Short mmCIF file of N, CA, C and O in Angstrom, two decimals:
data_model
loop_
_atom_site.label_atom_id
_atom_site.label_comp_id
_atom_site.label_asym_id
_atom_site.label_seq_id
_atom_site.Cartn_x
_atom_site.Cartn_y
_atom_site.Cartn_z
N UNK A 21 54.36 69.45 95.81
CA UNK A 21 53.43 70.51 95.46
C UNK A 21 52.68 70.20 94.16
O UNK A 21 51.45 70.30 94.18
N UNK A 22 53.44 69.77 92.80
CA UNK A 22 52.64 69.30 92.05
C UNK A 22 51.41 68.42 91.95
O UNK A 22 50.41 68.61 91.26
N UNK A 23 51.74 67.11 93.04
CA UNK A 23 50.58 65.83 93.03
C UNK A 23 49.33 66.68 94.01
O UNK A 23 48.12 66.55 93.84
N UNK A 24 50.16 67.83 95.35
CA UNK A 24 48.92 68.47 95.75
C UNK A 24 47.83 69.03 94.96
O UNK A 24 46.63 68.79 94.95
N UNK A 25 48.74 70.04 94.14
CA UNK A 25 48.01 70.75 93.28
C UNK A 25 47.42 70.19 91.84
O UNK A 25 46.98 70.93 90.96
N UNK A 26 47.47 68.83 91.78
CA UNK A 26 46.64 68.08 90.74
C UNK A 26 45.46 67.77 91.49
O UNK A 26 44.31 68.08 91.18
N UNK A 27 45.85 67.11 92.52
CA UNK A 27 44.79 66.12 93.11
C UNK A 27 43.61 66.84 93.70
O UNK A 27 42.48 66.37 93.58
N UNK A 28 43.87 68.18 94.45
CA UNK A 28 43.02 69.01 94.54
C UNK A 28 42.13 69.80 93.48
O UNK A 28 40.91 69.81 93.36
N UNK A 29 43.09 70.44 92.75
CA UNK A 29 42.37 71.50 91.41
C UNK A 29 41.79 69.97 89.83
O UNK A 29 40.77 70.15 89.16
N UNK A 30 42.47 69.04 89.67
CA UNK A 30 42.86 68.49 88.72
C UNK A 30 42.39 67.06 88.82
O UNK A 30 42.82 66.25 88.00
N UNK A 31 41.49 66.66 89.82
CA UNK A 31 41.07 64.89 89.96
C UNK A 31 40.76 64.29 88.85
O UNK A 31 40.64 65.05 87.89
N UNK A 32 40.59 63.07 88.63
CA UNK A 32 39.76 62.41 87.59
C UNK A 32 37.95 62.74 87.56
O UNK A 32 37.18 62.47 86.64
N UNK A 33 37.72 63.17 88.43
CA UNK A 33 36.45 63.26 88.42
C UNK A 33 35.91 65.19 88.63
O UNK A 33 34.98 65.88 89.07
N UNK A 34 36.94 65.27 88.11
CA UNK A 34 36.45 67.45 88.34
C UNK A 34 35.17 67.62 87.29
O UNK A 34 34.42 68.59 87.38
N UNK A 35 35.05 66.90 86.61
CA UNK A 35 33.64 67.43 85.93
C UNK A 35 32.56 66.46 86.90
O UNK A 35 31.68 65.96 86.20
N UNK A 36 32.50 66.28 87.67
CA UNK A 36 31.50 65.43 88.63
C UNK A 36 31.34 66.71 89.78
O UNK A 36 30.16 66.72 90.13
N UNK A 37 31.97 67.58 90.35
CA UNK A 37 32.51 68.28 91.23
C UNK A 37 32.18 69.47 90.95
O UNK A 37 32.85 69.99 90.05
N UNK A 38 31.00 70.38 91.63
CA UNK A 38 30.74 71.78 90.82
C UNK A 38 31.72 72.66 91.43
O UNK A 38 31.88 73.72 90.82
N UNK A 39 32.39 72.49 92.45
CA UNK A 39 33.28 73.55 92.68
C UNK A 39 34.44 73.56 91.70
O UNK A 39 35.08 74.61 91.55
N UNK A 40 34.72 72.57 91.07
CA UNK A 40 35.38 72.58 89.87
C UNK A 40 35.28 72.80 88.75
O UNK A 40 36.19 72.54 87.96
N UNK A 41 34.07 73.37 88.38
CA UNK A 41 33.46 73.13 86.64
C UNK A 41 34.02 74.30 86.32
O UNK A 41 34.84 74.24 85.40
N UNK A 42 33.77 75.60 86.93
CA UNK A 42 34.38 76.67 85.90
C UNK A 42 35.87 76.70 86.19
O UNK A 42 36.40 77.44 85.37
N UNK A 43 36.66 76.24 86.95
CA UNK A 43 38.08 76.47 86.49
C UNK A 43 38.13 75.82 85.82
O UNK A 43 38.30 76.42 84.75
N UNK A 44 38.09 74.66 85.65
CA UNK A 44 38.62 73.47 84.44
C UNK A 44 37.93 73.94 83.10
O UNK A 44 38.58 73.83 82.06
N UNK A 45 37.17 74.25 83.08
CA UNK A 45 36.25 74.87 81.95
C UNK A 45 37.26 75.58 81.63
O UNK A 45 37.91 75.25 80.64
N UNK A 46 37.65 76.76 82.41
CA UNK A 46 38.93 77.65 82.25
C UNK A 46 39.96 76.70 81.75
O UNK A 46 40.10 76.57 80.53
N UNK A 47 40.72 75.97 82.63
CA UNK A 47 41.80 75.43 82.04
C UNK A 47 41.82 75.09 80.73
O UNK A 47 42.66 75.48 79.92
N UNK A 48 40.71 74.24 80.49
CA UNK A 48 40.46 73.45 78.95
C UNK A 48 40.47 74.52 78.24
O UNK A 48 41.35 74.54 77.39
N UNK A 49 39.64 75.64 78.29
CA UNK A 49 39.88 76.91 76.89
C UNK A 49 41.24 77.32 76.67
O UNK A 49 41.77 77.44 75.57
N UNK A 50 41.88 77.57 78.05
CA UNK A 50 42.80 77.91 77.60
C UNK A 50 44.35 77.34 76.89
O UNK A 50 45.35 77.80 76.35
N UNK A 51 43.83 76.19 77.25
CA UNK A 51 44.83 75.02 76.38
C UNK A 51 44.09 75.07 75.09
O UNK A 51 44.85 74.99 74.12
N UNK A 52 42.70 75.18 74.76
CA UNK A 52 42.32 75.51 73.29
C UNK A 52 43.22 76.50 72.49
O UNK A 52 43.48 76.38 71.30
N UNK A 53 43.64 77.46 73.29
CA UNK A 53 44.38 78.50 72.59
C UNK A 53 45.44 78.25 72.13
O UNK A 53 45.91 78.97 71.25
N UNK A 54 46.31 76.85 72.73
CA UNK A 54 47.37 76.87 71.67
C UNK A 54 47.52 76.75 70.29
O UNK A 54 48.59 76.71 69.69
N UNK A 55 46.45 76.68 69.83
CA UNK A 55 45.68 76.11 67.84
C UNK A 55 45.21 77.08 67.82
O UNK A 55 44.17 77.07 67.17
N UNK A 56 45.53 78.23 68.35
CA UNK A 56 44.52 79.71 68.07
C UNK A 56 45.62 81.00 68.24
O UNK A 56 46.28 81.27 69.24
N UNK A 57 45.60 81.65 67.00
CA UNK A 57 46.43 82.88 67.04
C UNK A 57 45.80 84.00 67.76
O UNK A 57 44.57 84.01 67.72
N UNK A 58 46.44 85.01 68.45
CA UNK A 58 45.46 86.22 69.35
C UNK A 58 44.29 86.96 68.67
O UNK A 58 44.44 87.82 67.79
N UNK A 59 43.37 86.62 69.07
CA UNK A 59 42.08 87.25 68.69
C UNK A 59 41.22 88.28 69.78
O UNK A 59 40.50 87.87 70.69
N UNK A 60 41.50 89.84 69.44
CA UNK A 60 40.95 90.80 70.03
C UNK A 60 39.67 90.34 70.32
O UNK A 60 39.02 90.17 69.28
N UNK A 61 38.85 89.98 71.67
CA UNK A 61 37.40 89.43 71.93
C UNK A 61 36.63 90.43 72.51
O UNK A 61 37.11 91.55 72.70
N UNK A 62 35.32 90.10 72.88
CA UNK A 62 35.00 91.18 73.32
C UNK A 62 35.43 91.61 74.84
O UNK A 62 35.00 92.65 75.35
N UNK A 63 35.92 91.11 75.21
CA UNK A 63 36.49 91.18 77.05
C UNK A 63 37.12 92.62 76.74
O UNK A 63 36.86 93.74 77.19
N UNK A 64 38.02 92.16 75.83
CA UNK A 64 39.94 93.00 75.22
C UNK A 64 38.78 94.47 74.87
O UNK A 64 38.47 95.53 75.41
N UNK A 65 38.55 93.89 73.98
CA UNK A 65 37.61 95.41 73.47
C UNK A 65 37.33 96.51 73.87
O UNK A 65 37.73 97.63 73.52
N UNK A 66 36.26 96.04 74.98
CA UNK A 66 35.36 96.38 76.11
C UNK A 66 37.07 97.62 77.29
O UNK A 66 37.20 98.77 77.71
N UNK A 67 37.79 96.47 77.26
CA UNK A 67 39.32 97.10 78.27
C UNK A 67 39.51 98.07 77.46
O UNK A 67 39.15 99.21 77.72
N UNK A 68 40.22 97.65 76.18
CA UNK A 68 40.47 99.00 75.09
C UNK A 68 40.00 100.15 75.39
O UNK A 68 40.59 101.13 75.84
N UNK A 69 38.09 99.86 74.91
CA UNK A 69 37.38 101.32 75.25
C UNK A 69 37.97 101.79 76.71
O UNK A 69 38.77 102.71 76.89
N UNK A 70 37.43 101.01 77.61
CA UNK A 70 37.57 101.74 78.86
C UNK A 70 38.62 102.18 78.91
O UNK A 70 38.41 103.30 79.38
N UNK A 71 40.11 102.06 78.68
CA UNK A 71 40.60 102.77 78.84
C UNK A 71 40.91 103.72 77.95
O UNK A 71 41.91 104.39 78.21
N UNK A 72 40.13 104.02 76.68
CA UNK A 72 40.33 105.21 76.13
C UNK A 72 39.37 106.32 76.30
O UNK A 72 39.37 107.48 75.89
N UNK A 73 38.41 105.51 77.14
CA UNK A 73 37.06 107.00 77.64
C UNK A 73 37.33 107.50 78.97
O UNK A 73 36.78 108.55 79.28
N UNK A 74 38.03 106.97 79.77
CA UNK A 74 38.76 107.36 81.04
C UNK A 74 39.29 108.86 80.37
O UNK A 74 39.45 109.17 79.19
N UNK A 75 39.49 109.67 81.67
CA UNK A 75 39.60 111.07 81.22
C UNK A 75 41.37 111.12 81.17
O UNK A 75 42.04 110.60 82.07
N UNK A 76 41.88 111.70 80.17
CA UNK A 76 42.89 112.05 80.09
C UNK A 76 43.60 112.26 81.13
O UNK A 76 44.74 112.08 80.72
N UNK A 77 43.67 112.55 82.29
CA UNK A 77 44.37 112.42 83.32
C UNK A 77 44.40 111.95 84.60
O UNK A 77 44.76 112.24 85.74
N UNK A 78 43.68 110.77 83.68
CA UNK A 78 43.28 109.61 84.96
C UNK A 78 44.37 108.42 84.35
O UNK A 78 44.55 107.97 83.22
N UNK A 79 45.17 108.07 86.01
CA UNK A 79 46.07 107.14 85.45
C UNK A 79 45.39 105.72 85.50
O UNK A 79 44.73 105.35 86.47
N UNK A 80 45.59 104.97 84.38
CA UNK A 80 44.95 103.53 84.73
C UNK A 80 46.23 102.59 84.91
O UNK A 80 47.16 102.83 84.14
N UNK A 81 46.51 100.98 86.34
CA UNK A 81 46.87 100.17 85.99
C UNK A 81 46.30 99.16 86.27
O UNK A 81 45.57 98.82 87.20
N UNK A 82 47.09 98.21 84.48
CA UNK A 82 46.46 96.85 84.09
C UNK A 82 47.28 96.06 85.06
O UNK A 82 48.18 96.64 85.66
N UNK A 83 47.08 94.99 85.23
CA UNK A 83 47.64 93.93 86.25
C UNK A 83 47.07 92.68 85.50
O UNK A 83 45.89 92.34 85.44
N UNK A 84 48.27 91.99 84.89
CA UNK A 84 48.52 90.99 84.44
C UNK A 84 48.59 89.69 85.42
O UNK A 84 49.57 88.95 85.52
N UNK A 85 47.83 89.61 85.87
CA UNK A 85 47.87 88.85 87.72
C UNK A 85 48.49 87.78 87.11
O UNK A 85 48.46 87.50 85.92
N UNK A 86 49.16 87.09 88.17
CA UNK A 86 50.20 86.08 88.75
C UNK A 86 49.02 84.44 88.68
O UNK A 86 47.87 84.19 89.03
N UNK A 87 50.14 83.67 88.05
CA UNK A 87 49.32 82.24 87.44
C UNK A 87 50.18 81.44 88.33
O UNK A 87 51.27 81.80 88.77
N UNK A 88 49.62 80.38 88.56
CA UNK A 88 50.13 79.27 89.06
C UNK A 88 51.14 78.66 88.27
O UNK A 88 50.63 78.38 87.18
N UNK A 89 52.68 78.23 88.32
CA UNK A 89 53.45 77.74 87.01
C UNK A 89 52.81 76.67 86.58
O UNK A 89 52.69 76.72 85.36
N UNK A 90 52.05 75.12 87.35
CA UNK A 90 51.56 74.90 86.83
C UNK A 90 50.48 74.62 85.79
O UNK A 90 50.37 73.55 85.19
N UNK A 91 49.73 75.64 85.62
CA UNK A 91 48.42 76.06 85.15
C UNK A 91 49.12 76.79 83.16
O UNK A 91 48.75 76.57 82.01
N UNK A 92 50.23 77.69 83.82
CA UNK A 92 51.50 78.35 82.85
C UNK A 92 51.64 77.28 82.07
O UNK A 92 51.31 77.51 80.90
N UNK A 93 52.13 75.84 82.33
CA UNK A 93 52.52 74.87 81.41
C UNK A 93 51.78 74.53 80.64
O UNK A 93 52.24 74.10 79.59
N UNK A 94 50.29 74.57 80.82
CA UNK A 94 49.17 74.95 80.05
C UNK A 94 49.00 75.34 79.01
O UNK A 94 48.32 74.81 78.12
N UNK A 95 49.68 76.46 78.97
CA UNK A 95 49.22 77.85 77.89
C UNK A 95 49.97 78.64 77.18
O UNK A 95 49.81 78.95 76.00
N UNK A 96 51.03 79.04 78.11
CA UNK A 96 51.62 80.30 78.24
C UNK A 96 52.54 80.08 77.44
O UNK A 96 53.06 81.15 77.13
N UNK A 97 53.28 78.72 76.67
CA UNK A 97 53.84 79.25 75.50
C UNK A 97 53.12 79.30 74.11
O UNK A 97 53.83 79.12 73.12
N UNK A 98 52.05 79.47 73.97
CA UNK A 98 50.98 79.33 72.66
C UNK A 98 51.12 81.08 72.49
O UNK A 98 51.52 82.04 73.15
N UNK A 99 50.54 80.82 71.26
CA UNK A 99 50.44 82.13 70.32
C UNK A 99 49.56 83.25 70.69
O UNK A 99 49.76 84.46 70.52
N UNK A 100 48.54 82.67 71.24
CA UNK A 100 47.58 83.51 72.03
C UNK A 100 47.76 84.39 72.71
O UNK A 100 47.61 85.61 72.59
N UNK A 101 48.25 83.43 73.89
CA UNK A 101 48.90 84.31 75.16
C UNK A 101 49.78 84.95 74.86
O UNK A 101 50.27 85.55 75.82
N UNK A 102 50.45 85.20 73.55
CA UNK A 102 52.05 86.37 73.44
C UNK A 102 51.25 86.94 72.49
O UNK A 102 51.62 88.03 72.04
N UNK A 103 50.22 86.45 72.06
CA UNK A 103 49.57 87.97 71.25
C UNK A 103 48.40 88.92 72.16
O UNK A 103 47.71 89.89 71.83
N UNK A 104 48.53 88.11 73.52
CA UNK A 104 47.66 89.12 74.81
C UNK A 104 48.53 89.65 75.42
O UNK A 104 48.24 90.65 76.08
N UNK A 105 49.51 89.29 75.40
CA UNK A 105 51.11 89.86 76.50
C UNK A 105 51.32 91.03 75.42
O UNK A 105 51.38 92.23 75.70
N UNK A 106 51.41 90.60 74.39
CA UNK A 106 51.50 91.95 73.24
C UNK A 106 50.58 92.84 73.20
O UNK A 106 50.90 94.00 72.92
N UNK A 107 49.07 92.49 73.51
CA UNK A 107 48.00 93.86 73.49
C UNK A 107 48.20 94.84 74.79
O UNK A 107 47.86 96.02 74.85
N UNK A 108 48.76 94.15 75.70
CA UNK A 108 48.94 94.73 77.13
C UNK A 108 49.80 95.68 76.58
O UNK A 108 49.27 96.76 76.36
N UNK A 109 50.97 95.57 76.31
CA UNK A 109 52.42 95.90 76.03
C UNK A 109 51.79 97.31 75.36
O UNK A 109 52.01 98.32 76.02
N UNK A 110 51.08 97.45 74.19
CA UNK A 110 50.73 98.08 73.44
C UNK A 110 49.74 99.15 74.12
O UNK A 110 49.27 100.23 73.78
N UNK A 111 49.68 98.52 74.97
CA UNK A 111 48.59 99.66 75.83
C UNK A 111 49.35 100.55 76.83
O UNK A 111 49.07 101.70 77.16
N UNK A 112 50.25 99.87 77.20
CA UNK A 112 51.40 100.68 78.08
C UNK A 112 52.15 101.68 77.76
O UNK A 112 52.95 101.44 76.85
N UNK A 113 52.16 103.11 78.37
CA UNK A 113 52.74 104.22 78.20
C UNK A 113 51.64 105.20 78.26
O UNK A 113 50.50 105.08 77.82
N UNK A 114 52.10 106.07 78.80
CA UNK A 114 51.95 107.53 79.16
C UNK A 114 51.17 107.36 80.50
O UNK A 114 51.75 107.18 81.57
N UNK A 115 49.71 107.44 80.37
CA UNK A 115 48.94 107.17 81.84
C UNK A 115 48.84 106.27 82.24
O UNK A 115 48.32 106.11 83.34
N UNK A 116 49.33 105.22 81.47
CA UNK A 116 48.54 103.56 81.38
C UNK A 116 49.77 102.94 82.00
O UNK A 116 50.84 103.14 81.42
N UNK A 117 49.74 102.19 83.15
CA UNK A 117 50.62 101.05 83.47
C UNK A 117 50.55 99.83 83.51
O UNK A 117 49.88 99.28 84.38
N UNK A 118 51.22 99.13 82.56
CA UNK A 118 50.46 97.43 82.79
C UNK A 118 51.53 97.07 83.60
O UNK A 118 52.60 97.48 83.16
N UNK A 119 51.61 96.41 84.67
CA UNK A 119 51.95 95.26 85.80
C UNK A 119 51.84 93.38 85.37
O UNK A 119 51.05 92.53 85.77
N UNK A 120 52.85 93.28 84.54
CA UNK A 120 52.79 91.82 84.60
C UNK A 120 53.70 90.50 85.26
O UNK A 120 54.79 90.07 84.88
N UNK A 121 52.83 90.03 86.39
CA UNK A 121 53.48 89.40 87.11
C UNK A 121 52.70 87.69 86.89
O UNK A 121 52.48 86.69 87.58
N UNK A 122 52.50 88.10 85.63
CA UNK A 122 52.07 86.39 85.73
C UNK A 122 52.67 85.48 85.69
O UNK A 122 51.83 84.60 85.54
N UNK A 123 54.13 84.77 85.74
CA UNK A 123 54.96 84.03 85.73
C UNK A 123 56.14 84.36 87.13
O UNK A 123 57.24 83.83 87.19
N UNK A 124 55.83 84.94 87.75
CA UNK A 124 56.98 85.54 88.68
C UNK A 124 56.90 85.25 89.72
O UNK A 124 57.72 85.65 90.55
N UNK A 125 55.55 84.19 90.14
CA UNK A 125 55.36 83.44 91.69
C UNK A 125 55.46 81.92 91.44
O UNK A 125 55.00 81.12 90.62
N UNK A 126 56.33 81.87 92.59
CA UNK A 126 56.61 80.23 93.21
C UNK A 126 55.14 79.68 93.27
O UNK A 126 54.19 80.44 93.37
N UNK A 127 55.02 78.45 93.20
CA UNK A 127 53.77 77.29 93.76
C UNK A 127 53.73 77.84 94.92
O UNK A 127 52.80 78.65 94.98
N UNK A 128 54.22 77.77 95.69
CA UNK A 128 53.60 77.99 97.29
C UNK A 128 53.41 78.91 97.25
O UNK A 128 53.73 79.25 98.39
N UNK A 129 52.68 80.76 96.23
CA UNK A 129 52.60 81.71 96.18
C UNK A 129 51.00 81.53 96.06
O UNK A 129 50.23 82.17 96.78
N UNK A 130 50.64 80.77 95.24
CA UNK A 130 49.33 80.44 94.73
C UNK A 130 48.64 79.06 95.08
O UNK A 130 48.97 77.90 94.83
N UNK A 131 47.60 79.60 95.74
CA UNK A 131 46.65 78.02 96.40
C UNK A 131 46.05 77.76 95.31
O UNK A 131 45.38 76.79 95.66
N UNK A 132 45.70 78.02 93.70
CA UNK A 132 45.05 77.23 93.03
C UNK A 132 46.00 78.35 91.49
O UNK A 132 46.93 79.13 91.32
N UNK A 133 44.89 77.65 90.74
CA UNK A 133 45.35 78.62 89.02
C UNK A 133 46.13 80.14 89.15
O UNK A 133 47.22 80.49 88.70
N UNK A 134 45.08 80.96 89.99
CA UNK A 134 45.22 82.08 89.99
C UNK A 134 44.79 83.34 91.20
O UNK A 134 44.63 84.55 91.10
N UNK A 135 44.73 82.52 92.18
CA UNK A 135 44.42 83.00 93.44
C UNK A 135 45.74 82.71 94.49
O UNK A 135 46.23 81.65 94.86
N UNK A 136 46.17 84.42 94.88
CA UNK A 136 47.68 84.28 95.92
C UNK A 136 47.12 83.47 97.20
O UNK A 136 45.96 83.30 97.57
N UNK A 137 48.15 83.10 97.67
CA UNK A 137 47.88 82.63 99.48
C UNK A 137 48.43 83.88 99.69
O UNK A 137 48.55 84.72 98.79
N UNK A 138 48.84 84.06 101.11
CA UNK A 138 49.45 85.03 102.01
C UNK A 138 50.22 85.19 101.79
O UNK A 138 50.28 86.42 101.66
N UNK A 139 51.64 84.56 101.46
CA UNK A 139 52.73 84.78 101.20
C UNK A 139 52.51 85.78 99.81
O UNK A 139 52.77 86.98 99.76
N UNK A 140 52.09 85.13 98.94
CA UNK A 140 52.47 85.61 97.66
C UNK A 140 51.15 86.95 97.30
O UNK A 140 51.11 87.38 96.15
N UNK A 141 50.28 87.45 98.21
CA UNK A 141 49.86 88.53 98.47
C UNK A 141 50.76 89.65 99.30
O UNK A 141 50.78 90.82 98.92
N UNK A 142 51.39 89.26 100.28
CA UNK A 142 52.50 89.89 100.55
C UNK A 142 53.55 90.75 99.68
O UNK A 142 54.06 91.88 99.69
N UNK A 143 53.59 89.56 98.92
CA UNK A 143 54.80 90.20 97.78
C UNK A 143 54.42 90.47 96.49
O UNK A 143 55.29 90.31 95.63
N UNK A 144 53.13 90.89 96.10
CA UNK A 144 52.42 91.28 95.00
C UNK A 144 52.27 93.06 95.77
O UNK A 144 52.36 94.06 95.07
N UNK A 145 52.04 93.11 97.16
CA UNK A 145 51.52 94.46 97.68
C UNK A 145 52.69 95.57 96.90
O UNK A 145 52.48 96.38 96.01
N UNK A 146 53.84 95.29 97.54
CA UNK A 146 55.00 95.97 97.13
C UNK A 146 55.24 96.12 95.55
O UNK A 146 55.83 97.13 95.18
N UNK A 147 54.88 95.31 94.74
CA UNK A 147 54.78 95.33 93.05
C UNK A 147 53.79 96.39 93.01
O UNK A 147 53.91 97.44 92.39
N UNK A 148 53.11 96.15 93.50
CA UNK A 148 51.35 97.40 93.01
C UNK A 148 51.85 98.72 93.55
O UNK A 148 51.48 99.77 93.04
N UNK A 149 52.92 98.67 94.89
CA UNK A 149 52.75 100.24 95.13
C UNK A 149 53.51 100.76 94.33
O UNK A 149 53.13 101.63 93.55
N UNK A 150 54.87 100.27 94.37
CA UNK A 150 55.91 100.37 93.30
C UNK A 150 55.53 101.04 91.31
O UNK A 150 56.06 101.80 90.50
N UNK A 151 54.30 100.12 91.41
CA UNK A 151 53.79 100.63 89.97
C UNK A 151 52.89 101.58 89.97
O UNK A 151 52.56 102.06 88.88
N UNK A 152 52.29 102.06 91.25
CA UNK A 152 51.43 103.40 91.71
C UNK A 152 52.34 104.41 91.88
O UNK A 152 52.15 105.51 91.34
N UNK A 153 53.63 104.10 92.79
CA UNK A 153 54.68 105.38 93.09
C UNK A 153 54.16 106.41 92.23
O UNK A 153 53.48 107.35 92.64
N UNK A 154 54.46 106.24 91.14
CA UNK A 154 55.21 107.96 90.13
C UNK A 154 53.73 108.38 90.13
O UNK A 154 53.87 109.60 90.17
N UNK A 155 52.36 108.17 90.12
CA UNK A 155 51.46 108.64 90.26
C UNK A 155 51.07 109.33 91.47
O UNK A 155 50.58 110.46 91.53
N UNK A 156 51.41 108.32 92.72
CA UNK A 156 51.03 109.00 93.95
C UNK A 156 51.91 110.53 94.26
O UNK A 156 51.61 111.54 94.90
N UNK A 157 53.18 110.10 93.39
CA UNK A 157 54.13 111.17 94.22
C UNK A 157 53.75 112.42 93.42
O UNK A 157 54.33 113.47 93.72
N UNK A 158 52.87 112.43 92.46
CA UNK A 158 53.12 113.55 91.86
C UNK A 158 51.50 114.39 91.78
O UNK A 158 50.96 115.15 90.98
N UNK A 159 51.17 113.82 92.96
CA UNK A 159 49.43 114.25 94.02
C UNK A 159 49.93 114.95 94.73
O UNK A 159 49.29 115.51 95.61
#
């Protein structure tokens, strides 16, 4: 699964390849982030507001979507990413549910970085209702 998932997402020649330019573009920033402490951007911001102009009794959930582990080896132990796992965190409680399942799928869950196959859409459905329950039940 690894040499698949190089040779496909990861060739020697992905900047030759436009179906490749913006993930790798992706990949490369986000390996930038390990030399970079968490910096609120405007993406984060922009989420912030929205979810503080949402009406008081509108429930919002965040979904920390599910990464490929390889893509994870990347990033995901840098400073960045645990000071974005921390803004989530911080946003969670009362109406707000964050859902983070970004480390919690097998390779064969995910056909590339961050897109499920079937299987691992399957078993993301049951996470989302699970984190809707206490809202639905109380409609």
């Amino acid at each position: 699964l690894v040499i698949d998932y190089q040779r496909r997402l990861q060739p020697d020649e992905w900047d030759q390849r436009q179906e490749l330019l913006s993930l790798n573009r992706l990949r490369l920033a986000k390996m930038l982030t390990l030399w970079h402490g968490f910096v609120l951007n405007r993406e984060l911001s922009d989420l912030r507001e929205f979810v503080r102009s949402v009406s008081a009794e509108t429930p919002v959930l965040l979904i920390n979507q599910a990464e490929h582990p390889l893509a994870l080896d990347d990033y995901a132990f840098g400073e960045w990413y645990s000071g974005f796992r921390g803004f989530l965190s911080e946003m969670h409680g009362g109406r707000i549910t964050v859902l983070d399942v970004h480390d919690q799928f097998a390779m064969h869950e995910l056909g590339d970085a961050h897109h499920l196959t079937l299987s691992g859409a399957e078993r993301l459905q049951p996470m989302i209702y699970e984190a809707l329950r206490p809202v639905l039940e109380r409609r």
